[in-house]
Every structure is written in structure tokens, then in C-alpha cells.
Coordinates of C-alpha atoms and ligand atoms in Angstrom, one line a residue:
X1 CA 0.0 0.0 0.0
X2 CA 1.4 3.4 -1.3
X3 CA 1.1 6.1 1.0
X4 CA -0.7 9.2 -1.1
X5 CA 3.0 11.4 -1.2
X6 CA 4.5 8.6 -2.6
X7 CA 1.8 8.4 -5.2
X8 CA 2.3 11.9 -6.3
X9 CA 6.3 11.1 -6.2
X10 CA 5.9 7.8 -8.6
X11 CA 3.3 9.6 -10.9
X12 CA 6.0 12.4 -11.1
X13 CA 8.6 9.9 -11.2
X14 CA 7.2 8.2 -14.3
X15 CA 6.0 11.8 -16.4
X16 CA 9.7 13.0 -15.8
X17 CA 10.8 10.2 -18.0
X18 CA 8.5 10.9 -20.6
X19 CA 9.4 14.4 -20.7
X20 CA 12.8 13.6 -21.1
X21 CA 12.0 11.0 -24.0
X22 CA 10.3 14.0 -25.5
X23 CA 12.7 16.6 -25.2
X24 CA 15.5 14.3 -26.2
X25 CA 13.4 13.4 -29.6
X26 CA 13.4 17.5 -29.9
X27 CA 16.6 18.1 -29.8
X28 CA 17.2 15.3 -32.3
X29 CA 14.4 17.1 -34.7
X30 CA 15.9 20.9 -34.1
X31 CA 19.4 18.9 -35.1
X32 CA 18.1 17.9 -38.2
X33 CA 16.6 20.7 -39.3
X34 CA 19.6 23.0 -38.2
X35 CA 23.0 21.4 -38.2
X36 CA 22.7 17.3 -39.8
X37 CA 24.2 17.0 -42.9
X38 CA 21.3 15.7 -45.9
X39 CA 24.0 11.9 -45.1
X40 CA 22.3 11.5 -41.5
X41 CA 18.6 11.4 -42.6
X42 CA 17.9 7.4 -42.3
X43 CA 20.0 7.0 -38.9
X44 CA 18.2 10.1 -37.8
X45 CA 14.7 8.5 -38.6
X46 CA 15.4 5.6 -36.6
X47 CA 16.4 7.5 -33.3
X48 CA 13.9 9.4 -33.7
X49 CA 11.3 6.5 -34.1
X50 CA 13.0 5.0 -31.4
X51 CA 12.3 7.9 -29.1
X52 CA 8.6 8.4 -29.9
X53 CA 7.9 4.9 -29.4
X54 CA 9.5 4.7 -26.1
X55 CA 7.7 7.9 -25.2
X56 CA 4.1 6.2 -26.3
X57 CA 4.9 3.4 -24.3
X58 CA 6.4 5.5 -21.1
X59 CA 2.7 7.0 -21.5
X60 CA 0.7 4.6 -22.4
X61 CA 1.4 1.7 -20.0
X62 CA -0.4 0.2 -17.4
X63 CA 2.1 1.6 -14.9
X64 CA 1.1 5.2 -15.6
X65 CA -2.6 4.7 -15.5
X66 CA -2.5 3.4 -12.1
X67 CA 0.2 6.2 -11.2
X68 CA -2.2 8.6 -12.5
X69 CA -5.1 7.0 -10.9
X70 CA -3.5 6.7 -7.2
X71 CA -2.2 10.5 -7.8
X72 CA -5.7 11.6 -8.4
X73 CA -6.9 9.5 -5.3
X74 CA -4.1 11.7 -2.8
X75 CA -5.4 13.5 -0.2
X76 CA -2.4 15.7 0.1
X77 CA -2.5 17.2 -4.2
X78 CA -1.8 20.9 -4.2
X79 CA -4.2 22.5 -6.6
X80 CA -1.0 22.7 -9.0
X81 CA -0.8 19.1 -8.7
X82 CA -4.2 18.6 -9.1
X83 CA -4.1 20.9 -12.4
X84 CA -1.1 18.6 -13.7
X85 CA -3.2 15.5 -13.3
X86 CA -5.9 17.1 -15.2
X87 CA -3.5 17.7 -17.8
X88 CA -1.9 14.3 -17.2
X89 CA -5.1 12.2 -17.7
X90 CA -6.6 14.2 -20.3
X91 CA -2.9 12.8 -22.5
X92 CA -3.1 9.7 -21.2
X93 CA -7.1 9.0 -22.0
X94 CA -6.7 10.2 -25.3
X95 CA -3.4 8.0 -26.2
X96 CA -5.0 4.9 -24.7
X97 CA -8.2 5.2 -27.0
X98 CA -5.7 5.2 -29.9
X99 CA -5.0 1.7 -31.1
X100 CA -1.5 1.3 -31.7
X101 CA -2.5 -0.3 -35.4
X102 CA -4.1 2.8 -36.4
X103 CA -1.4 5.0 -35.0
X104 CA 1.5 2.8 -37.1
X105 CA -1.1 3.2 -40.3
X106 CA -1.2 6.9 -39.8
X107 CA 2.3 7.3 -40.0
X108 CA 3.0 5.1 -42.9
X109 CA 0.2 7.2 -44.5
X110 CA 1.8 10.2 -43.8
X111 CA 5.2 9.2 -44.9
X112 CA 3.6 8.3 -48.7
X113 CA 1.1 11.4 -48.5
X114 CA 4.2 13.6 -47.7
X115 CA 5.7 12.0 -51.1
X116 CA 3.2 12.1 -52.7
X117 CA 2.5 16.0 -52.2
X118 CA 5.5 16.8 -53.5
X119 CA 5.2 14.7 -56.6
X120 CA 2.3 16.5 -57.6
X121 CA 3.5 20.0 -56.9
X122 CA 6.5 19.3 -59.1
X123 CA 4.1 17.6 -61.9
X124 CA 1.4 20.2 -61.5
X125 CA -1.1 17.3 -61.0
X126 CA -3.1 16.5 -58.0
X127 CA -4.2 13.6 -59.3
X128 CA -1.1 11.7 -58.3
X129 CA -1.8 13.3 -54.6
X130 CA -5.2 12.7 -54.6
X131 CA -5.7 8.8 -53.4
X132 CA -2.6 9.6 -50.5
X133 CA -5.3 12.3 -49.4
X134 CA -8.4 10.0 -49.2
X135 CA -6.9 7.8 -47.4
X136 CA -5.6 10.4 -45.0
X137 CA -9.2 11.8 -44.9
X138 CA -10.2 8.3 -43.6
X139 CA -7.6 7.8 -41.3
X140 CA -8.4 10.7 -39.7
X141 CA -12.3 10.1 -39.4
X142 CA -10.9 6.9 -37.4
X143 CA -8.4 8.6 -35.4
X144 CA -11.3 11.2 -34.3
X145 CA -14.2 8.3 -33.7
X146 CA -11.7 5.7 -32.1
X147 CA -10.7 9.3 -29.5
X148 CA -14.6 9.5 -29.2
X149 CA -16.9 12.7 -29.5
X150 CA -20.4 13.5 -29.6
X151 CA -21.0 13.3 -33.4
X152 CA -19.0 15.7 -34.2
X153 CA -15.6 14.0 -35.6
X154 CA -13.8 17.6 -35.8
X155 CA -13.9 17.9 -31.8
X156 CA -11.8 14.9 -31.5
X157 CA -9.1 16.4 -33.9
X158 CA -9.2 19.9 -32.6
X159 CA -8.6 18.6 -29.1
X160 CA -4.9 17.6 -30.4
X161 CA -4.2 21.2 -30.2
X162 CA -6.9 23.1 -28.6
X163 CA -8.1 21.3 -25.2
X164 CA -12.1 21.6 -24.4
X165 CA -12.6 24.1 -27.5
X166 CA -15.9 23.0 -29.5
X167 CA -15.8 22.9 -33.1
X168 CA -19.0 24.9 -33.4
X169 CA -17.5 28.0 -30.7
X170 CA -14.5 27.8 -33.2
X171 CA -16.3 27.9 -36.6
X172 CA -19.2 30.6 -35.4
X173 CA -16.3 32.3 -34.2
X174 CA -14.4 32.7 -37.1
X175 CA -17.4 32.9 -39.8
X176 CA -17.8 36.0 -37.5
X177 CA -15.2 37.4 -37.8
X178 CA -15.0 36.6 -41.5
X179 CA -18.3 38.3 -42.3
X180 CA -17.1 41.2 -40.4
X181 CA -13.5 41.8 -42.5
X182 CA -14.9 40.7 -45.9
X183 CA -16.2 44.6 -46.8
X184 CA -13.0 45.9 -44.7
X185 CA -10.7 43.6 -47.2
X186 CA -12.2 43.9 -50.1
X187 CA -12.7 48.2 -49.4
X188 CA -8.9 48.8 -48.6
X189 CA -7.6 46.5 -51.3
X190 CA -9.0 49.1 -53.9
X191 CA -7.4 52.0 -51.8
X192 CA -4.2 53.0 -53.1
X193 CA -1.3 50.6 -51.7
X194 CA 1.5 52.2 -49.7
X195 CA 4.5 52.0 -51.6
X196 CA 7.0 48.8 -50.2
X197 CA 10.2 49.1 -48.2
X198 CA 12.8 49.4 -50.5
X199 CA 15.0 46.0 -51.6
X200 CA 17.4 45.4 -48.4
X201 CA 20.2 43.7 -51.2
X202 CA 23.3 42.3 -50.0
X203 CA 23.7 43.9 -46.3
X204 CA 20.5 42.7 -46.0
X205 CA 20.5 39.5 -44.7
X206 CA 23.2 40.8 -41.6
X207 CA 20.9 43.8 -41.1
X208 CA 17.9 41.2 -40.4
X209 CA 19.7 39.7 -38.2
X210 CA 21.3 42.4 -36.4
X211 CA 18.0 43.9 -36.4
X212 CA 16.1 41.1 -35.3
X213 CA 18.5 40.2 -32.3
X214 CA 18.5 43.8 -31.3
X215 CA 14.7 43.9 -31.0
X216 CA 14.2 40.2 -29.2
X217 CA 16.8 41.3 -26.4
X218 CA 14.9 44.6 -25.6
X219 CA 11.6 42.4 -25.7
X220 CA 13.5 40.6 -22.9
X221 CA 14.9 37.1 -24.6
X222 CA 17.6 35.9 -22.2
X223 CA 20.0 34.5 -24.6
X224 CA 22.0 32.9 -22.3
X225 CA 18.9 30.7 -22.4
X226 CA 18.5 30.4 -26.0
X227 CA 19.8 31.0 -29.3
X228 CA 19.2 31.9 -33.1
X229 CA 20.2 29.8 -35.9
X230 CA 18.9 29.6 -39.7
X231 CA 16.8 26.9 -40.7
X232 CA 14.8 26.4 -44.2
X233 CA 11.3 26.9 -42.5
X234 CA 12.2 29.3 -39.4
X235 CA 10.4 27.4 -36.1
X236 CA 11.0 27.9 -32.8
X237 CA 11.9 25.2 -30.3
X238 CA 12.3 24.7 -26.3
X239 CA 13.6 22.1 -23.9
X240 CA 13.1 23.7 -21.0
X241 CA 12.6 27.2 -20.1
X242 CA 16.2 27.6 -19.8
X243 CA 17.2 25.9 -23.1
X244 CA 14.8 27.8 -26.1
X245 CA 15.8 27.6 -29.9
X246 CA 14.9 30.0 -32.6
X247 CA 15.6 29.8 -36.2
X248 CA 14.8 32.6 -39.0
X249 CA 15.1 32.4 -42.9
X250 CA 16.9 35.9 -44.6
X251 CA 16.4 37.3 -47.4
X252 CA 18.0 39.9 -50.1
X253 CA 14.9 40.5 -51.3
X254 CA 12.7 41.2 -48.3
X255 CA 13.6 43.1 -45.2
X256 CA 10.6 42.2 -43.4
X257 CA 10.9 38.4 -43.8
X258 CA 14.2 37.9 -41.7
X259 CA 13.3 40.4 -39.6
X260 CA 9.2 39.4 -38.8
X261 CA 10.2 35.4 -39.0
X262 CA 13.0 36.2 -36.2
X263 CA 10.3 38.7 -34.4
X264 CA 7.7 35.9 -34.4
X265 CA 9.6 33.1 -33.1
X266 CA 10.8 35.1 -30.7
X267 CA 7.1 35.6 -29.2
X268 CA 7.0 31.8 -28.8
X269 CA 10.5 31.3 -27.1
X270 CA 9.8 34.2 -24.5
X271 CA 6.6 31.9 -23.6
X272 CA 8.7 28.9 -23.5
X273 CA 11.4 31.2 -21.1
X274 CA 7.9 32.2 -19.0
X275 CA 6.6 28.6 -18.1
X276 CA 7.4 28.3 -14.1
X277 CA 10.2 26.3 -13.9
X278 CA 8.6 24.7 -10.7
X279 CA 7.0 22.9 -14.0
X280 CA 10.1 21.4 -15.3
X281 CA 9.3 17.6 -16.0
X282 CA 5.9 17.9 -15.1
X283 CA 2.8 18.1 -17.3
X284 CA 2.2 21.9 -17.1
X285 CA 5.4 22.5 -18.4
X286 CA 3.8 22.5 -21.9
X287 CA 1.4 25.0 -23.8
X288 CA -1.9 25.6 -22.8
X289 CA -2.3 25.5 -26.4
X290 CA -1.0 25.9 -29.7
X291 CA -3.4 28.4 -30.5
X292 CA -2.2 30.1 -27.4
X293 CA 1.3 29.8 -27.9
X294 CA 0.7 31.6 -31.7
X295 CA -0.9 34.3 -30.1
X296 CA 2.6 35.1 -28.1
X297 CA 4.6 34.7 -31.6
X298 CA 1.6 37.1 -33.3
X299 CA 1.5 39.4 -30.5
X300 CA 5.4 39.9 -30.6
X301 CA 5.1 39.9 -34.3
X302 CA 1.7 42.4 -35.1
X303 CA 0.8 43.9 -32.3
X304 CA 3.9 45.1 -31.3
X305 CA 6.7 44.6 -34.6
X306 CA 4.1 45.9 -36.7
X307 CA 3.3 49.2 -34.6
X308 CA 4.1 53.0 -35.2
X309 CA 5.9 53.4 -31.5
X310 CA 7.7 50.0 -32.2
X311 CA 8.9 51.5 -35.3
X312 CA 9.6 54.7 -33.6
X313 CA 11.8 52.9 -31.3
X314 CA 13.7 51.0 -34.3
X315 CA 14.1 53.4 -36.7
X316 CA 17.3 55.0 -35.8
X317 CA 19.2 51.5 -35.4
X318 CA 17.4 50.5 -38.8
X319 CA 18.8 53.6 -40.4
X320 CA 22.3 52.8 -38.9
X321 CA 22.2 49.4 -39.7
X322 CA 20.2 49.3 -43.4
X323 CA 20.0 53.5 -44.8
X324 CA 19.6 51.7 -48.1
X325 CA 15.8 50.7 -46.8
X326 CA 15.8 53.1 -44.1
X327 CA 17.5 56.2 -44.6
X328 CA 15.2 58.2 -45.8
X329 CA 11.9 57.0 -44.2
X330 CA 10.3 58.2 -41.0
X331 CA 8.6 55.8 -38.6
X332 CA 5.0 56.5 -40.2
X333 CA 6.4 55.6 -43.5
X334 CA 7.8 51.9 -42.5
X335 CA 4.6 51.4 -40.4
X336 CA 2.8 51.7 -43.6
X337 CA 4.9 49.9 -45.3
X338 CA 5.0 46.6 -43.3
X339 CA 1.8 46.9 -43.1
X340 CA 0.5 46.7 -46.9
X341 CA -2.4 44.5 -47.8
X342 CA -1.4 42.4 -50.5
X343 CA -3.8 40.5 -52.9
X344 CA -1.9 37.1 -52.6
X345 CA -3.7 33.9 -52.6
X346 CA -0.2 32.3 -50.3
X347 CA -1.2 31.8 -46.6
X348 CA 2.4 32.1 -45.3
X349 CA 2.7 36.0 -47.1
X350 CA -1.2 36.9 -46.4
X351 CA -1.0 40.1 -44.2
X352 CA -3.1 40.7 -40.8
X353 CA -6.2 41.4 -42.7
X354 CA -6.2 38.7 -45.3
X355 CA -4.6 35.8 -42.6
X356 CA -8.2 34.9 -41.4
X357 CA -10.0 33.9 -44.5
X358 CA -6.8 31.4 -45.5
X359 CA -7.9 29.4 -42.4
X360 CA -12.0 30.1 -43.0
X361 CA -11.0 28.3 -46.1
X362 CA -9.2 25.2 -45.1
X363 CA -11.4 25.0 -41.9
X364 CA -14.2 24.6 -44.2
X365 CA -12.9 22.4 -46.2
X366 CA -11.5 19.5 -43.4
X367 CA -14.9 20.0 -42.1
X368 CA -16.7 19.1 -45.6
X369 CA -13.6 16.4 -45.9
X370 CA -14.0 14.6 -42.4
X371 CA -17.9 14.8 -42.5
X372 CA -17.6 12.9 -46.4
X373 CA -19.7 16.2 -47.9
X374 CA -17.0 16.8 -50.2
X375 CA -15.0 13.9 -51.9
X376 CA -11.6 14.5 -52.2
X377 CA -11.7 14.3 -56.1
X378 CA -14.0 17.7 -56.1
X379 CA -11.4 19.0 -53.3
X380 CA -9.5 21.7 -56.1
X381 CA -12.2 23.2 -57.9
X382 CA -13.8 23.8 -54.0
X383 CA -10.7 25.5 -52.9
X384 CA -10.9 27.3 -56.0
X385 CA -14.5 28.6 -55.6
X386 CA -14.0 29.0 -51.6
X387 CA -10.4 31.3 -53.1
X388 CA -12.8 33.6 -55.0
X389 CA -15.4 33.9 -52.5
X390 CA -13.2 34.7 -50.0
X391 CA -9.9 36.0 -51.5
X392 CA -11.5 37.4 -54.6
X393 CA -9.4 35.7 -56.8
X394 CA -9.1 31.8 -58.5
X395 CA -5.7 30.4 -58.2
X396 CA -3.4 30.6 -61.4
X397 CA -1.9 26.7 -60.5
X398 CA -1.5 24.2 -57.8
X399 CA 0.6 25.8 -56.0
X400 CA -1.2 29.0 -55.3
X401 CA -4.4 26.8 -54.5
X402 CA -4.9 23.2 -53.2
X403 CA -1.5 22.3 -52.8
X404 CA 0.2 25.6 -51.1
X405 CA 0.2 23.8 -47.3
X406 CA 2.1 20.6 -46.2
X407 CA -0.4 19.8 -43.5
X408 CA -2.9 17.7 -45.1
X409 CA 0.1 15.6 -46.6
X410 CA 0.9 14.5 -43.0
X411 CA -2.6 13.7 -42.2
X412 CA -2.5 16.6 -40.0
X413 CA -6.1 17.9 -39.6
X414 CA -7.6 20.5 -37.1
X415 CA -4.2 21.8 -37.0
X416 CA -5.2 25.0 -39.3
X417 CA -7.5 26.6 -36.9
X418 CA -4.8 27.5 -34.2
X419 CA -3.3 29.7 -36.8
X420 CA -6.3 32.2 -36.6
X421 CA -7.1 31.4 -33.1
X422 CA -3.7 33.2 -32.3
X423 CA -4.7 36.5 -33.5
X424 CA -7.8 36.5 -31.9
X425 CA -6.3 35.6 -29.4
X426 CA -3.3 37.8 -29.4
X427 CA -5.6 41.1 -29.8
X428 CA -7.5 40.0 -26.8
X429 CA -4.1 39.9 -24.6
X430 CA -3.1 43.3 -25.9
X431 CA -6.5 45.1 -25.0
X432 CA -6.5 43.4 -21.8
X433 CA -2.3 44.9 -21.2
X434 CA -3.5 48.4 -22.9
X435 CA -6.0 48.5 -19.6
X436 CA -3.5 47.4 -17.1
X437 CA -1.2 49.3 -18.9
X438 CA -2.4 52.6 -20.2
X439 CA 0.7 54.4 -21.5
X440 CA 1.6 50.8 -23.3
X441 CA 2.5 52.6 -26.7
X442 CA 4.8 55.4 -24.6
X443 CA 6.7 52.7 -23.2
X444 CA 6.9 50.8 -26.5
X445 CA 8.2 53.8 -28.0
X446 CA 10.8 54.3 -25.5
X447 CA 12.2 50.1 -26.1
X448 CA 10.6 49.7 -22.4
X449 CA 9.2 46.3 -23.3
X450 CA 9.5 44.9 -20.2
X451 CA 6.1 45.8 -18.2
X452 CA 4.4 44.0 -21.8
X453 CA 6.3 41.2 -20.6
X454 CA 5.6 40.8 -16.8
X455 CA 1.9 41.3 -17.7
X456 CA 2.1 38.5 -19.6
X457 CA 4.8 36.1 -17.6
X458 CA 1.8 36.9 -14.7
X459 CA -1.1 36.1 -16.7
X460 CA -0.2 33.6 -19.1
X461 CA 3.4 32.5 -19.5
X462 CA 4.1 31.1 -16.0
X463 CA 0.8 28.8 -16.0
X464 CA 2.3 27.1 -18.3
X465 CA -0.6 24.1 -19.2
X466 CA -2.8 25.0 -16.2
X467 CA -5.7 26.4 -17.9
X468 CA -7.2 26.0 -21.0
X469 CA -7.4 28.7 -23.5
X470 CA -10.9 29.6 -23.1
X471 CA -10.0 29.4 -19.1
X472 CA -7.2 31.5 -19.2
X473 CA -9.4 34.5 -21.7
X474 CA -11.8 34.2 -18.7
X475 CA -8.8 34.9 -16.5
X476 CA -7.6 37.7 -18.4
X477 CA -10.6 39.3 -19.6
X478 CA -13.1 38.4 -17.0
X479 CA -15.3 37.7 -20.4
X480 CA -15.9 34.8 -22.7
X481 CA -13.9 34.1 -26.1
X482 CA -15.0 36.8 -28.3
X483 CA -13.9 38.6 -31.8
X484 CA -14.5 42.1 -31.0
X485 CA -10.8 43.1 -29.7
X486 CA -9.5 41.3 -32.9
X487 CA -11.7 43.9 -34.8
X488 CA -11.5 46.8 -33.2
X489 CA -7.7 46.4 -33.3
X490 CA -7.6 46.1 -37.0
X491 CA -10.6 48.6 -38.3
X492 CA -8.7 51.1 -35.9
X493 CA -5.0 50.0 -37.3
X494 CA -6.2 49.8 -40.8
X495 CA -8.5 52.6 -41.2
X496 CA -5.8 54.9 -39.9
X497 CA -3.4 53.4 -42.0
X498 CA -5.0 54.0 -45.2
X499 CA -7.5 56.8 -43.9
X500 CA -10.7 55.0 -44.7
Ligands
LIG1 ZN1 4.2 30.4 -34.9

């Protein structure tokens, strides 16, 4: 007979090593998209495979259920401990439900649909992509029915990412907001367009990165806990709060690309750096979600990289750094500038305005997918009428349409939603820190990021996985989930930009 401390200690005992499997498999992925030369790929896939199994194991065994179960049972649980076990069996329930045949199938799936993607793209055909995709499509209905929901498939898939948000709060929410910035969009793409920031040219690729690091360390990145590299893709990595990774992509072409990709992964490190440490090993050391950790990236990135004070804070180390962009533009000018609506039809270059209807799209879409209303023959000429409905335009090939996004080649569905959940959710912090802090845009102006940070190391950050993300806008806001800080900010941003 366990006494109820020692439960806690074994259930503790056993997530440490599960975190560490984790981590460990992290660091082998942030290796291989960093530093492995192309040689290491096949050894790499076996460690790695090697890891996760060993991880699904650590968390799916017998030993861990009645750990979790006789932690749950302890009279002595803090409430923290009693938030980790929430979090604990919430993972553990939903991995157990998953038989192990369907979870080898998935992957093998996702291996050939990854393949397969990339065939087509090059051939311009989506026929040869097209029966990888059904059979992701029905993988995926299995995955969501064997997890379990209540008729809704979607809720099972969405829970990967989002924990306890409904499909239907998520869809009525964003068709919302969609309704709401279709005139706004389609109004200020006739408005004259402010002219670009200049071509950045050779210098340019240093002056991102200069840039970029001097930016992140006044938003309060402690780089002896983390550091930069340059990756294909930039992502952003942690393995604990004292070891986070960033990686950004420059360009010769683009100032802002560098510059924004560094800016955004930045936001999710400094959340990473937030998460208590008394968390370390434990399961509310993670996320409360990904939508919540995009709103930090987005909130670093928008709200604050794409701001006039931000800008008026930059601008002299810009001009220093980059005149050829810089020299001769004032903060008002470059505020414009990285702020320009542009027509494309890409999700990774849409701008603020444009962001949400690439994921109304695709979230309509899995959802006609998973529920079998749309086969996925008739999937490119829906994308292409959903494109002009909501982007105004068709797509000239593949590549601008259907087959723009790796996700679905991984089988990953209900992963698209987090994307726009971040901005919502990233305007909603920043009302909520422009009331606790009113002279916010003074301060920001003046490179004094840090009381932007503390407000949201106290509010959000240091929870770590102890509240879910409709919890924690309760926390925050004292109010439900809701769009209208996500468009107040941008009608009052966007009107004044283009003086509409
Ligand atoms: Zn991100």
C-alpha cells in the first residue's frame, strides 16, 4: 500500500521520463533541421522513431494509468498538482483510446502522402496526390471516432491542439469574424497601396539579423537561455525554459521576412522562457495551447513589430544598420509599409487582414472532408471557388491553390484553426495589457518592453498548461472568447493606415 505522497512522487517519477523521451526526440528534430548534414537522414529516422515509441509506451502503460489514478486518489494534491493530473489524464485518455495499429497506419500514411504532395506539386497534377489524401481523410475520421466525440468528428481532432474548444465555438467564431473583415478587405484592397520598403540587397541578410536580435533582447529574450540559428522553415523550439531555440530564414529580397520570422519566433521562445520552472518535467510545463502559444509569436510579431511606436523605437538603429531601406523614411512611413495589404492567394505572405479567410477556407474544407460532404476528387475546384469567395481571386496553378500547405500531406487535420485562433487571441491579450497598462504605446516607444512582458509572464506565460485557453481569456478578460478586440484592433489600425 502506497502512501498518497508517494503516489504523487511515482506519478511524477514516471511523467519525468517521458518528458525527457520527448525533449530528447526534440533536440534530435531541431538537429536535423539545423546542423545534420542531408548523409544522416535514415539513422536520424530511426532514433527518432525509437524515441517516440518509447515515449508512447512511457505513457501509455499500465504503470502510468494506475500512477495517475492513485495521484488523483491523494489526499495531500496541491491544486497545481491537481491541475497537472488534469492535464496528465486528459494525454493519457486520449493516447490509450488510440490503437497502436491505427497509429502505425497513420504514419506510414503520412510518410507516402508527404511524397506524394511533393510529386504532384512538381508535376502540377493533383491527381497523383489525390488517393494519399483520401486515405488520410479516412484515417483521420478513425483517429477522431476511435478518441470519441459526440457526433462531431472535428472535436476529437481539434482537441490535439486546442483542449475543451468546441468545433461549433471555433467555426461561429471565425465565420464571425470573416463576415465582419470581408467589406473591410475587399474596401482597402481598392485603396491605393503604400509604396513597399525598399530591396534590403546584400547587407541585407546581416541587417535582419542584427536587427532582429537587437529587437528580441529589448523584448526581454535571455540569450544565455537560448539562441538563433537559420533553418529552411524558421520554427522555434524549447527544452526547457532555460534551453529555447529560434531559427529565421533571410532574405536579399525582403527586409521584413528575416526580420518578422525572427520577431515571431521570438514571441514563442519568451513563452517557453515564461513557463514556471517549478513545472520542469511535469505536465504543465507544456502549452496551454497551440493556438495560445501563436498568439505570443503574433503578439510579438503584429501587435507590437508591426506598430508605429515600435517603429519609432527601431528606426534609428534601422537607419544605422540598413540606410539603403531606411534612410530616408520616417517611422510612419515603415509602419505603412510593413503593413501593406497584398492581394496574394499564399497563406504564409497573407497580411493581418487577409490571414483569417486562408484558415476560414481550409477549416471549411476538413470539415466538408472529415464529415464525407466533399469527396476529395472535387477537393480543387472547392478550394478554388471558396479562393474567389473569400480572396477574390481563383488560383493561377496548384501551387497558389490546393497544394500551397504541407499539413494535409501529414494527415494533420484540425491543425489550421490554431493559426487564426492566435490572433484572436493575441488582440485580446493586448487590450487586456493596454488597460493594465495605459501608457503601453509610450513605453513601447521608449524600447521599455518589459512591463508588456511581466503582464504576460503573470497572466499567461508562467501557468504554463494549467488552464485552457478559453479558461485562461476568462482569466484575463473576466469575459468569454470573443472577436471584438481582434476587430477593433484592426478597423482602428487599418482605417488609420490607409485613412478609410
Ligand atoms: Zn508560430
Amino acid at each position: 500500500m502506497m502512501t498518497p505522497q508517494s503516489a504523487l512522487a511515482r506519478f511524477y517519477d514516471l511523467w519525468g521520463t517521458l518528458s525527457d523521451l520527448r525533449h530528447a526526440a526534440e533536440v534530435l528534430e531541431w538537429d536535423q533541421l539545423v546542423f545534420m548534414p542531408p548523409g544522416g537522414a535514415s539513422a536520424r529516422a530511426e532514433q527518432l522513431a525509437t524515441l517516440r515509441r518509447l515515449a508512447h509506451e512511457q505513457l501509455t502503460s499500465p504503470a502510468m494509468g494506475e500512477a495517475i489514478a492513485a495521484a488523483e486518489a491523494a489526499v495531500t494534491a496541491t491544486e497545481a498538482d491537481r491541475a497537472a493530473l488534469r492535464v496528465a489524464r486528459r494525454e493519457y485518455e486520449r493516447a490509450v483510446r488510440l490503437p497502436a495499429a491505427l497509429v502505425v497506419e497513420q504514419a506510414r500514411a503520412a510518410s507516402a502522402g508527404y511524397h506524394a504532395w511533393l510529386a504532384a506539386r512538381q508535376a502540377g497534377d493533383f491527381r497523383l496526390f489525390a488517393p494519399c489524401l483520401q486515405r488520410l481523410v479516412a484515417l483521420a475520421r478513425q483517429r477522431a471516432d476511435a478518441l470519441g466525440h459526440d457526433g462531431e468528428p472535428y472535436d476529437a481532432l481539434l482537441a490535439d491542439h486546442e483542449p475543451e474548444l468546441s468545433t461549433a465555438v471555433v467555426h461561429a467564431l471565425f465565420e464571425e469574424v470573416a463576415a465582419a473583415l470581408l467589406p473591410l478587405r475587399q474596401h482597402l484592397l481598392e485603396q491605393p497601396a503604400p509604396p513597399p520598403l525598399g530591396r534590403p540587397g546584400p547587407e541585407g541578410e546581416q541587417a535582419q539579423l542584427e536587427l532582429g536580435r537587437l529587437a528580441v533582447t529589448a523584448f526581454g529574450f535571455r540569450w544565455q537561455d537560448g539562441r538563433q540559428d537559420r533553418s529552411v522553415h524558421p520554427f522555434s523550439t524549447a527544452f526547457s525554459p532555460h534551453d529555447t531555440r529560434i531559427t529565421t530564414r533571410l532574405s536579399t529580397e525582403d527586409f521584413a521576412e528575416g526580420f518578422f520570422a525572427t520577431l515571431h519566433e521570438s514571441g514563442h521562445a519568451l513563452y517557453e522562457q515564461g513557463i514556471d520552472e517549478a513545472w520542469s518535467r511535469k505536465p504543465l510545463e507544456e502549452a496551454s495551447s497551440t493556438g495560445v502559444h501563436e498568439s505570443q509569436s503574433r503578439l510579438w510579431e503584429n501587435q507590437v513589430g508591426r506598430s508605429q511606436p515600435f517603429w519609432e523605437f527601431l528606426l534609428p538603429a534601422a537607419r544605422r544598420v540598413l540606410p539603403a531601406v531606411f534612410g530616408d523614411r520616417n517611422a510612419w512611413e515603415v509602419y505603412r509599409a510593413v503593413n501593406r495589404l497584398s492581394p496574394t492567394l499564399v497563406r504564409v505572405e497573407a497580411d493581418e487582414v487577409s490571414y483569417h479567410f486562408h484558415i476560414v477556407l481550409r477549416l471549411r474544407l476538413e470539415l466538408a472532408l472529415l464529415h464525407g460532404d466533399l469527396p476529395v476528387d472535387d477537393l480543387p475546384g472547392a478550394w478554388d471557388e471558396a479562393s474567389v469567395q473569400l480572396l477574390g481571386r481563383r488560383p493561377a496553378d496548384l501551387l497558389e491553390g490546393v497544394l500551397q500547405d504541407v499539413h494535409w500531406s501529414g494527415g494533420d487535420f484540425g491543425y489550421f484553426p490554431s493559426y487564426a485562433l492566435g490572433n484572436i487571441l493575441a488582440a485580446i491579450w493586448m487590450a487586456a495589457a493596454r488597460q493594465a497598462l495605459p501608457d503601453l504605446d509610450r513605453l513601447i516607444a521608449a524600447g521599455s518592453f518589459s512591463p508588456l512582458l511581466d503582464f504576460l509572464r503573470r497572466n499567461i506565460h508562467r501557468w504554463g498548461a494549467w488552464y485552457t485557453p478559453a479558461e485562461l481569456v476568462r482569466r484575463v478578460t473576466g469575459e468569454d472568447l470573443q472577436a471584438a478586440p481582434y476587430l477593433a484592433a484592426l478597423r482602428e489600425k487599418y482605417g488609420a493606415l490607409y485613412g478609410v
